[in-house]
């Protein structure tokens, strides 16, 4: 499509505008929409596109209130639309209020910055300038008062009211309000530091700070490492009873059944389990590969690369690593330009040769169990396997920084059954795999791309309500991994993230429970 040919792709969380969808998306829509009119050949647009993508990721939770869109005015088929909106220079950004009229040309929106936070604040200013009708999904953004709070639980059926005390110039309260708009059982309001009654009543001395008010009348300070937007949003989304709207209520862990008659296996949520890794190998080698009766050409190269990194780095039990080594040796010895899956399967299953060589049959998911059979499992295991392999390669002092990631890319490209996943992953690899130049950067690359995927999938139908997609690891899991820049923007502290990953995925921390 034209959108694909332009500066953005389907994975960018932006609505691609075209003559076909411009009306339904911009006119009389229930959400406000920010639109970038660009030309794919324009240097400023090219320079701005990563900023716009970052903005889209940053405010993806705000979509029901304000969505982001883009249209390539250089594409022949889009010219009429761009002319109709009076676009003469690129990029031009326009803000369309919710319920914009058919003749609306949008309001001008200053984009003269590459700072995501400045753009985000301008979006809030625009939202606040909304005349009636207000976008229905957008919660109130104005400061609250003692009177509203006193009667809050009479009119609002939520468990928690989060009050963010802040100075009038701060945007944090409004940002967190919007970050939580797709979550049930929690409401967020900002309270200005000048609201003396409440400030005195609670003894608030720090601005910003966040207090939870419950229906029982109790106020408690929300505990966070740093008083900043990202920390409030993480903490509020994780409160008991808070969940994404429209999701079935999660069943308490322990009583969850996975509907396959198998009893739920209790597990430690902050550990990696060998049972998941072995199940992933089983599924990949015996189920996914079996779909290819003959493996040749690029697929055969992919298979060789994959099995070679498994043989080198899989930190398994001796029976399993022996098997991977013989499989690898066999594959390297095949001189023809194709192999049959059946021949490979014989090596996999022929344990008679050597009784110390075997890949256990069947799937035994533990940390990758899903609350329903269609949740988690194999893709969860695939991610875990590759995180483990990048970490092992670094521990083992591998020589090629891209070895594991290239093998993953090839495997996913040639064999991963989720074809949409494979396409998305290929886009990311194409975009930035070249940046990987050390074994450490390989570990971090996979972590940050996985978070990119988590960001895109948060709230998707495929998300297990018991395992919400968050930017990982949460501050609870790794406090040191999170920090803020001078301007209060969230920043990953990479010098802390790397050792966290090295330890989390290291062979010595992998648990052997639930192996047969
Ligand atoms: P997963 O995302 O599978 O993560 C598994 C475990 O890894 C988590 O439980 C957590 O312990 C840990 N973890 C989470 N984030 C990180 C991180 N950043 N770094 C290190 N460890 C982390 N699904 C789609 O719908 N669309 C797609 O485009 C898509 N692309 C995919 C591409 C690949 C290469 C893979 C392997 C999977 C893809 N999936 C896609 C599936 C999706 O990413 C999840 O795997 C699936 O929804 C199951 O989610 P989960 O809750 O088990 O967590």
Coordinates of C-alpha atoms and ligand atoms in Angstrom, one line a residue:
X1 CA 0.0 0.0 0.0
X2 CA 1.0 3.6 -0.3
X3 CA 1.4 3.8 3.5
X4 CA 4.0 1.1 3.4
X5 CA 5.9 2.9 0.6
X6 CA 6.0 6.1 2.7
X7 CA 7.9 6.8 5.8
X8 CA 5.7 4.6 8.1
X9 CA 4.8 1.0 8.2
X10 CA 2.0 -1.0 9.7
X11 CA 4.0 -1.6 12.9
X12 CA 4.2 2.1 13.8
X13 CA 0.9 2.5 15.6
X14 CA -0.1 5.3 13.3
X15 CA -3.3 5.4 11.2
X16 CA -2.2 5.4 7.5
X17 CA -4.6 7.8 5.8
X18 CA -5.8 7.3 2.2
X19 CA -8.6 8.7 0.1
X20 CA -10.7 5.7 1.3
X21 CA -10.5 6.2 5.0
X22 CA -9.9 9.9 5.4
X23 CA -13.6 10.7 5.9
X24 CA -14.5 8.0 8.5
X25 CA -11.3 8.7 10.4
X26 CA -11.3 12.5 10.5
X27 CA -14.9 13.6 10.2
X28 CA -17.3 13.1 13.0
X29 CA -14.9 10.7 14.7
X30 CA -15.3 10.1 18.5
X31 CA -11.5 10.6 19.0
X32 CA -9.5 13.7 18.2
X33 CA -6.8 12.9 15.5
X34 CA -3.4 14.5 14.9
X35 CA -2.5 14.1 11.3
X36 CA 0.9 14.5 9.7
X37 CA 0.8 15.5 6.0
X38 CA 4.2 14.6 4.7
X39 CA 6.0 14.0 1.5
X40 CA 8.2 10.9 1.5
X41 CA 11.0 12.8 -0.4
X42 CA 11.2 15.7 2.0
X43 CA 14.3 15.7 4.2
X44 CA 12.5 17.4 7.1
X45 CA 9.8 14.8 7.0
X46 CA 12.4 12.0 7.0
X47 CA 14.2 13.6 10.0
X48 CA 10.8 14.1 11.8
X49 CA 9.5 10.5 11.2
X50 CA 11.4 8.8 14.0
X51 CA 10.1 11.5 16.4
X52 CA 6.6 11.0 15.2
X53 CA 7.0 7.2 15.7
X54 CA 8.3 7.7 19.2
X55 CA 5.4 10.0 20.0
X56 CA 3.0 7.3 18.7
X57 CA 4.6 4.7 21.0
X58 CA 4.6 7.1 23.9
X59 CA 0.9 7.9 23.8
X60 CA -0.5 4.7 22.5
X61 CA -2.7 4.4 25.6
X62 CA -4.4 7.6 24.7
X63 CA -5.8 6.3 21.4
X64 CA -9.5 6.3 22.3
X65 CA -9.2 10.0 23.1
X66 CA -6.6 11.1 20.6
X67 CA -5.1 9.1 17.7
X68 CA -2.2 9.7 15.4
X69 CA -2.3 9.5 11.7
X70 CA -0.1 10.2 8.7
X71 CA -0.5 10.6 4.9
X72 CA 2.1 10.6 2.2
X73 CA 1.2 13.6 -0.1
X74 CA 3.9 12.5 -2.5
X75 CA 1.9 9.4 -3.4
X76 CA -0.2 10.0 -6.5
X77 CA -3.4 8.6 -5.1
X78 CA -3.2 10.9 -2.0
X79 CA -2.7 14.2 -3.8
X80 CA -6.3 15.1 -4.0
X81 CA -6.7 14.6 -0.2
X82 CA -3.7 16.8 0.6
X83 CA -4.9 19.5 -1.8
X84 CA -8.4 19.4 -0.3
X85 CA -6.9 20.1 3.1
X86 CA -4.9 23.0 1.7
X87 CA -1.5 21.4 2.3
X88 CA 1.3 23.4 0.8
X89 CA 4.4 22.6 2.8
X90 CA 5.7 19.4 4.4
X91 CA 5.5 18.3 7.0
X92 CA 2.3 20.0 8.1
X93 CA 0.6 18.7 11.2
X94 CA -3.0 19.3 11.9
X95 CA -5.2 18.6 14.9
X96 CA -8.8 17.5 14.3
X97 CA -11.2 17.8 17.2
X98 CA -13.5 14.9 17.9
X99 CA -16.7 15.3 15.9
X100 CA -15.0 17.5 13.3
X101 CA -17.4 18.7 10.6
X102 CA -17.1 17.6 7.0
X103 CA -15.7 21.0 5.9
X104 CA -13.1 21.0 8.7
X105 CA -9.5 21.7 7.6
X106 CA -8.2 20.9 11.1
X107 CA -6.3 23.3 13.4
X108 CA -2.7 24.1 12.9
X109 CA -0.3 22.3 15.2
X110 CA 3.2 23.5 15.8
X111 CA 5.6 20.7 15.1
X112 CA 8.8 22.8 15.2
X113 CA 10.5 20.5 17.7
X114 CA 11.9 17.0 17.8
X115 CA 11.1 16.7 21.6
X116 CA 8.4 14.1 22.1
X117 CA 7.4 15.7 25.4
X118 CA 6.8 19.1 23.9
X119 CA 4.5 17.5 21.3
X120 CA 2.7 15.6 24.0
X121 CA 2.1 18.7 26.0
X122 CA 0.8 20.5 22.9
X123 CA -1.6 17.6 22.3
X124 CA -2.9 18.0 25.8
X125 CA -3.3 21.8 25.2
X126 CA -5.3 21.0 22.1
X127 CA -7.4 18.4 23.9
X128 CA -8.2 21.0 26.6
X129 CA -9.2 23.5 24.0
X130 CA -12.0 21.2 22.9
X131 CA -15.4 22.7 22.7
X132 CA -18.4 20.5 23.2
X133 CA -18.7 17.7 22.4
X134 CA -15.8 16.5 24.3
X135 CA -14.3 13.1 23.0
X136 CA -16.4 10.6 25.1
X137 CA -13.4 8.4 25.9
X138 CA -11.3 11.3 27.3
X139 CA -11.5 11.6 31.0
X140 CA -11.7 15.1 32.5
X141 CA -8.4 16.8 32.5
X142 CA -9.1 19.9 34.6
X143 CA -7.9 20.0 38.2
X144 CA -10.2 18.6 40.8
X145 CA -11.5 20.2 43.9
X146 CA -12.2 19.1 47.5
X147 CA -15.9 19.2 46.7
X148 CA -15.6 16.8 43.8
X149 CA -13.5 14.4 45.8
X150 CA -15.9 14.4 48.8
X151 CA -18.7 13.1 46.6
X152 CA -16.5 11.1 44.2
X153 CA -17.5 7.6 45.1
X154 CA -21.2 8.5 45.1
X155 CA -21.1 9.0 41.4
X156 CA -18.1 6.9 40.2
X157 CA -18.0 3.1 40.4
X158 CA -14.3 2.6 40.8
X159 CA -12.1 1.1 43.4
X160 CA -9.2 3.6 43.4
X161 CA -9.0 7.3 42.8
X162 CA -5.5 8.5 42.3
X163 CA -4.8 12.1 43.1
X164 CA -1.8 13.7 41.6
X165 CA -0.7 16.8 43.5
X166 CA 1.3 19.1 41.3
X167 CA 2.0 22.7 40.3
X168 CA -0.2 24.3 37.7
X169 CA 2.5 24.2 35.0
X170 CA 3.0 20.4 35.4
X171 CA 1.5 18.0 32.8
X172 CA 2.1 14.8 34.8
X173 CA -1.5 14.6 36.2
X174 CA -3.1 14.9 32.8
X175 CA -0.6 12.5 31.2
X176 CA -1.2 9.9 33.8
X177 CA -5.0 10.4 33.5
X178 CA -4.7 9.7 29.8
X179 CA -2.2 6.8 30.3
X180 CA -4.9 5.1 32.5
X181 CA -7.9 5.8 30.4
X182 CA -8.1 2.3 29.0
X183 CA -8.0 0.8 32.5
X184 CA -11.0 -0.1 34.7
X185 CA -11.3 0.4 38.4
X186 CA -9.1 3.4 38.6
X187 CA -9.6 7.1 38.0
X188 CA -7.0 9.8 38.0
X189 CA -7.4 13.5 38.8
X190 CA -4.9 16.3 39.2
X191 CA -4.9 18.5 42.3
X192 CA -3.2 21.8 42.1
X193 CA -0.7 22.7 44.9
X194 CA -2.9 25.7 45.5
X195 CA -5.9 23.6 46.5
X196 CA -5.1 24.4 50.1
X197 CA -7.9 22.4 51.8
X198 CA -6.7 19.1 50.4
X199 CA -3.0 19.8 50.5
X200 CA -3.4 20.6 54.3
X201 CA -5.7 17.7 55.0
X202 CA -3.3 15.2 53.5
X203 CA -0.1 17.1 54.6
X204 CA 1.2 17.1 51.0
X205 CA 4.6 18.7 50.9
X206 CA 6.0 17.2 47.7
X207 CA 4.9 18.2 44.2
X208 CA 4.3 16.1 42.2
X209 CA 3.2 13.3 44.5
X210 CA 0.4 10.8 44.2
X211 CA -2.1 9.7 46.8
X212 CA -4.7 6.9 46.5
X213 CA -8.1 7.6 47.8
X214 CA -10.4 4.6 48.4
X215 CA -14.1 4.4 48.8
X216 CA -13.6 3.8 52.5
X217 CA -12.2 7.3 52.9
X218 CA -8.6 6.3 53.3
X219 CA -5.8 8.2 51.7
X220 CA -2.4 6.5 51.2
X221 CA 0.6 7.7 49.4
X222 CA 1.5 5.8 46.2
X223 CA 5.0 4.4 46.7
X224 CA 7.2 4.9 43.7
X225 CA 11.0 5.2 43.2
X226 CA 10.8 8.4 41.4
X227 CA 7.9 10.9 41.3
X228 CA 7.4 10.9 37.6
X229 CA 4.8 10.0 35.0
X230 CA 6.1 6.6 34.0
X231 CA 6.4 5.5 37.6
X232 CA 2.9 6.5 38.5
X233 CA 1.5 4.9 35.4
X234 CA 3.3 1.6 36.0
X235 CA 2.2 1.5 39.6
X236 CA -1.4 2.4 39.0
X237 CA -1.8 -0.1 36.2
X238 CA -0.6 -2.8 38.6
X239 CA -3.0 -2.0 41.4
X240 CA -5.2 -4.8 42.6
X241 CA -8.5 -4.8 40.7
X242 CA -7.1 -2.6 37.9
X243 CA -7.3 -4.1 34.5
X244 CA -7.6 -3.2 30.9
X245 CA -11.2 -2.4 30.0
X246 CA -13.0 -4.9 27.9
X247 CA -10.9 -7.8 29.0
X248 CA -12.4 -10.8 30.9
X249 CA -11.6 -10.5 34.6
X250 CA -8.4 -12.4 35.3
X251 CA -8.7 -15.5 37.4
X252 CA -6.5 -15.6 40.5
X253 CA -3.3 -17.4 39.8
X254 CA -3.4 -20.8 41.4
X255 CA -7.0 -21.5 40.4
X256 CA -6.5 -20.7 36.8
X257 CA -7.0 -23.8 34.6
X258 CA -5.6 -23.9 31.2
X259 CA -8.6 -25.8 29.8
X260 CA -6.5 -28.7 28.7
X261 CA -7.2 -30.8 31.8
X262 CA -3.6 -30.1 32.9
X263 CA -3.4 -28.7 36.3
X264 CA -2.0 -25.2 36.6
X265 CA 1.6 -25.3 37.7
X266 CA 2.5 -22.6 40.2
X267 CA 5.7 -20.8 39.2
X268 CA 7.9 -17.9 40.1
X269 CA 7.1 -15.0 37.8
X270 CA 10.5 -13.6 37.8
X271 CA 12.4 -16.8 36.7
X272 CA 13.1 -18.7 33.5
X273 CA 12.2 -22.4 33.4
X274 CA 14.0 -25.1 31.5
X275 CA 10.7 -26.8 30.9
X276 CA 9.6 -23.8 28.7
X277 CA 12.9 -23.8 26.8
X278 CA 12.7 -27.6 26.1
X279 CA 9.0 -27.3 25.1
X280 CA 10.0 -24.6 22.7
X281 CA 12.7 -26.8 21.1
X282 CA 10.3 -29.7 20.9
X283 CA 7.6 -27.5 19.3
X284 CA 10.0 -25.8 16.9
X285 CA 11.9 -28.9 15.8
X286 CA 9.0 -31.5 15.8
X287 CA 6.0 -29.4 15.0
X288 CA 6.9 -26.2 13.2
X289 CA 9.7 -27.7 11.0
X290 CA 7.5 -30.7 10.2
X291 CA 5.3 -28.4 8.1
X292 CA 8.2 -28.4 5.6
X293 CA 8.6 -31.8 4.0
X294 CA 11.6 -30.7 2.0
X295 CA 14.0 -28.1 3.3
X296 CA 16.3 -26.4 0.8
X297 CA 17.8 -23.1 -0.3
X298 CA 17.4 -20.2 2.1
X299 CA 15.4 -22.3 4.5
X300 CA 18.1 -24.9 4.7
X301 CA 20.7 -22.1 5.5
X302 CA 18.3 -20.8 8.2
X303 CA 17.9 -24.2 9.7
X304 CA 21.7 -24.7 9.8
X305 CA 22.3 -21.3 11.5
X306 CA 19.6 -22.0 14.0
X307 CA 20.7 -25.5 15.0
X308 CA 24.3 -24.3 15.1
X309 CA 23.6 -21.6 17.7
X310 CA 21.5 -24.1 19.6
X311 CA 24.4 -26.6 19.6
X312 CA 26.8 -23.9 20.7
X313 CA 24.8 -22.0 23.3
X314 CA 21.7 -23.9 24.5
X315 CA 22.3 -24.2 28.3
X316 CA 20.4 -27.5 28.6
X317 CA 20.7 -30.8 30.3
X318 CA 23.4 -33.1 28.8
X319 CA 20.8 -35.3 27.1
X320 CA 19.5 -32.3 25.2
X321 CA 22.7 -30.6 24.4
X322 CA 24.1 -33.9 23.1
X323 CA 21.1 -34.2 20.9
X324 CA 21.6 -30.7 19.6
X325 CA 25.2 -31.4 18.9
X326 CA 24.6 -34.5 16.9
X327 CA 21.8 -32.8 15.0
X328 CA 24.2 -30.0 14.2
X329 CA 27.0 -32.4 13.1
X330 CA 24.5 -34.3 10.9
X331 CA 23.3 -31.0 9.3
X332 CA 26.8 -29.8 8.6
X333 CA 27.5 -33.2 6.9
X334 CA 24.6 -33.0 4.5
X335 CA 26.2 -32.0 1.2
X336 CA 23.2 -32.1 -1.0
X337 CA 21.2 -28.9 -1.6
X338 CA 18.1 -30.2 0.2
X339 CA 17.1 -32.4 3.1
X340 CA 13.8 -34.1 3.9
X341 CA 12.2 -33.3 7.2
X342 CA 11.8 -37.1 7.7
X343 CA 15.6 -37.6 7.6
X344 CA 16.0 -34.8 10.2
X345 CA 13.2 -36.3 12.3
X346 CA 15.0 -39.6 12.4
X347 CA 18.1 -38.0 13.9
X348 CA 15.9 -36.2 16.4
X349 CA 14.1 -39.3 17.5
X350 CA 16.7 -41.9 17.1
X351 CA 17.9 -42.2 20.6
X352 CA 18.9 -45.9 20.1
X353 CA 22.2 -44.6 18.8
X354 CA 23.1 -43.1 22.1
X355 CA 20.9 -43.4 25.2
X356 CA 22.3 -40.1 26.5
X357 CA 20.8 -38.2 23.6
X358 CA 17.2 -37.1 23.6
X359 CA 14.8 -34.2 23.2
X360 CA 11.9 -34.8 25.5
X361 CA 8.5 -35.1 23.7
X362 CA 5.6 -32.9 24.3
X363 CA 4.9 -29.5 25.7
X364 CA 5.2 -28.7 29.4
X365 CA 4.7 -24.9 29.7
X366 CA 5.5 -23.4 33.1
X367 CA 6.3 -19.7 33.1
X368 CA 4.8 -19.6 29.6
X369 CA 1.5 -21.1 30.7
X370 CA -1.5 -19.2 29.5
X371 CA -4.9 -18.8 31.3
X372 CA -6.4 -20.0 28.0
X373 CA -5.0 -22.5 25.5
X374 CA -4.6 -19.8 22.9
X375 CA -2.5 -17.5 25.1
X376 CA 1.3 -17.5 25.5
X377 CA 3.0 -20.9 25.3
X378 CA 5.1 -21.2 22.1
X379 CA 5.7 -17.5 21.2
X380 CA 6.5 -16.9 24.8
X381 CA 9.0 -19.8 24.8
X382 CA 10.5 -18.5 21.5
X383 CA 11.3 -15.1 23.1
X384 CA 12.7 -16.7 26.2
X385 CA 14.8 -19.1 24.2
X386 CA 16.4 -16.2 22.2
X387 CA 17.0 -14.0 25.2
X388 CA 18.8 -17.0 26.9
X389 CA 20.8 -17.6 23.7
X390 CA 22.0 -13.9 23.4
X391 CA 23.0 -14.0 27.1
X392 CA 24.8 -17.3 26.7
X393 CA 26.7 -16.1 23.7
X394 CA 28.0 -13.1 25.7
X395 CA 28.8 -15.3 28.7
X396 CA 30.7 -17.8 26.4
X397 CA 32.6 -14.9 24.7
X398 CA 31.2 -15.7 21.2
X399 CA 33.1 -14.0 18.4
X400 CA 30.3 -12.8 16.1
X401 CA 28.0 -10.2 17.9
X402 CA 25.2 -10.9 15.5
X403 CA 25.5 -14.7 15.4
X404 CA 22.5 -15.4 17.6
X405 CA 20.3 -12.6 16.3
X406 CA 21.0 -13.5 12.7
X407 CA 20.0 -17.1 13.4
X408 CA 16.8 -15.9 15.1
X409 CA 16.0 -13.6 12.2
X410 CA 16.6 -16.5 9.7
X411 CA 14.5 -19.0 11.7
X412 CA 11.7 -16.6 12.2
X413 CA 11.8 -15.6 8.5
X414 CA 11.8 -19.1 7.2
X415 CA 9.8 -21.1 9.7
X416 CA 8.0 -19.1 12.4
X417 CA 4.3 -20.1 11.9
X418 CA 3.0 -16.7 12.9
X419 CA 3.6 -15.0 9.5
X420 CA 2.5 -11.5 10.7
X421 CA 5.0 -11.8 13.6
X422 CA 7.7 -12.8 11.1
X423 CA 7.0 -9.8 8.9
X424 CA 7.0 -7.4 11.8
X425 CA 10.2 -8.9 13.2
X426 CA 11.9 -8.6 9.8
X427 CA 11.0 -4.9 9.6
X428 CA 12.7 -4.3 13.0
X429 CA 15.7 -6.4 12.0
X430 CA 16.0 -4.6 8.7
X431 CA 15.8 -1.2 10.5
X432 CA 18.3 -1.6 13.2
X433 CA 20.1 -5.0 13.4
X434 CA 23.2 -3.3 11.8
X435 CA 23.6 -1.3 15.0
X436 CA 24.5 -4.4 16.9
X437 CA 28.3 -4.5 17.1
X438 CA 29.0 -6.1 20.5
X439 CA 27.7 -9.2 22.3
X440 CA 26.2 -6.8 24.9
X441 CA 24.4 -4.7 22.3
X442 CA 22.9 -7.9 21.0
X443 CA 21.4 -8.7 24.4
X444 CA 20.1 -5.1 24.6
X445 CA 18.8 -5.1 21.1
X446 CA 16.6 -8.1 21.6
X447 CA 15.3 -6.7 24.9
X448 CA 14.4 -3.3 23.4
X449 CA 12.8 -4.9 20.2
X450 CA 10.8 -7.2 22.4
X451 CA 9.6 -4.1 24.3
X452 CA 8.7 -2.5 21.0
X453 CA 6.5 -5.6 20.3
X454 CA 5.0 -5.4 23.9
X455 CA 4.2 -1.8 23.3
X456 CA 2.4 -2.6 20.1
X457 CA 0.5 -5.6 21.5
X458 CA -0.6 -4.1 24.8
X459 CA -4.4 -4.5 24.9
X460 CA -4.5 -6.7 21.8
X461 CA -6.9 -9.6 21.7
X462 CA -3.9 -12.0 22.0
X463 CA -2.9 -10.5 25.4
X464 CA -3.5 -12.8 28.3
X465 CA -5.3 -10.7 30.9
X466 CA -3.2 -12.5 33.6
X467 CA 0.0 -11.4 31.9
X468 CA -0.5 -7.9 30.7
X469 CA 2.1 -6.6 28.2
X470 CA 4.2 -4.0 30.0
X471 CA 7.5 -2.4 29.2
X472 CA 9.7 -5.0 30.8
X473 CA 11.2 -5.3 33.4
X474 CA 8.8 -3.3 35.6
X475 CA 10.3 -1.0 38.3
X476 CA 9.1 -3.5 40.8
X477 CA 11.3 -6.2 39.2
X478 CA 14.3 -4.0 38.6
X479 CA 14.1 -0.6 40.3
X480 CA 17.6 0.4 39.1
X481 CA 16.7 -0.2 35.5
X482 CA 14.4 2.9 35.5
X483 CA 15.4 6.4 35.8
X484 CA 14.4 9.9 34.5
X485 CA 16.1 12.6 32.5
X486 CA 16.4 16.1 33.8
X487 CA 13.1 17.0 32.2
X488 CA 11.3 14.1 34.1
X489 CA 11.0 11.9 31.0
X490 CA 11.4 8.2 31.6
X491 CA 14.8 6.7 30.7
X492 CA 16.0 3.2 30.8
X493 CA 19.2 3.0 32.7
X494 CA 21.1 0.7 30.3
X495 CA 24.1 0.2 32.5
X496 CA 21.6 -1.4 34.9
X497 CA 19.4 -3.2 32.4
X498 CA 22.4 -5.2 30.9
X499 CA 23.4 -6.9 34.2
X500 CA 19.8 -7.5 35.0
X501 CA 19.3 -9.4 31.7
X502 CA 22.6 -11.2 32.1
X503 CA 21.5 -12.5 35.5
X504 CA 17.8 -13.1 34.7
X505 CA 18.6 -15.2 31.6
X506 CA 21.9 -16.8 32.8
X507 CA 22.1 -20.5 32.7
X508 CA 22.6 -20.6 36.5
X509 CA 19.3 -18.9 37.2
X510 CA 17.2 -21.2 35.0
X511 CA 14.9 -23.4 37.1
X512 CA 14.7 -27.1 36.5
X513 CA 11.2 -27.6 38.1
X514 CA 8.6 -29.5 36.1
X515 CA 11.0 -31.3 33.9
X516 CA 9.9 -34.9 33.4
Ligands
LIG1 P1 6.0 -12.6 25.7 O1 6.0 -11.3 25.0 O2 6.0 -13.8 24.8 O3 7.2 -12.6 26.6 C1 7.6 -13.8 27.3 C2 8.3 -13.5 28.6 O4 9.5 -12.8 28.3 C3 7.5 -12.6 29.5 O5 6.6 -13.3 30.3 C4 8.6 -11.9 30.3 O6 9.0 -12.7 31.4 C5 9.7 -11.8 29.3 N1 9.8 -10.5 28.7 C6 8.8 -9.6 28.3 N2 9.4 -8.6 27.7 C7 10.7 -8.7 27.6 C8 11.7 -8.0 27.1 N3 11.5 -6.8 26.6 N4 13.0 -8.5 27.2 C9 13.2 -9.7 27.8 N5 12.3 -10.4 28.3 C10 11.0 -10.0 28.2 N6 2.3 -11.3 18.4 C11 1.5 -10.5 17.7 O7 0.3 -10.5 17.9 N7 1.9 -9.7 16.7 C12 3.3 -9.7 16.3 O8 3.7 -9.0 15.5 C13 4.1 -10.6 17.1 N8 5.5 -10.7 16.7 C14 6.3 -11.6 17.4 C15 7.6 -11.7 17.0 C16 8.4 -12.7 17.5 C17 9.8 -12.9 17.1 C18 7.9 -13.5 18.6 C19 8.7 -14.6 19.2 C20 6.6 -13.4 19.0 C21 5.7 -12.4 18.4 N9 4.4 -12.3 18.8 C22 3.6 -11.4 18.1 C23 3.9 -13.0 19.9 C24 3.9 -12.1 21.2 O9 5.1 -11.2 21.1 C25 4.0 -12.8 22.5 O10 5.0 -13.8 22.4 C26 2.7 -13.6 22.8 O11 1.6 -12.7 22.7 C27 2.7 -14.2 24.2 O12 2.9 -13.1 25.1 P2 3.4 -13.3 26.6 O13 2.5 -12.7 27.5 O14 3.6 -14.8 26.9 O15 4.8 -12.6 26.7

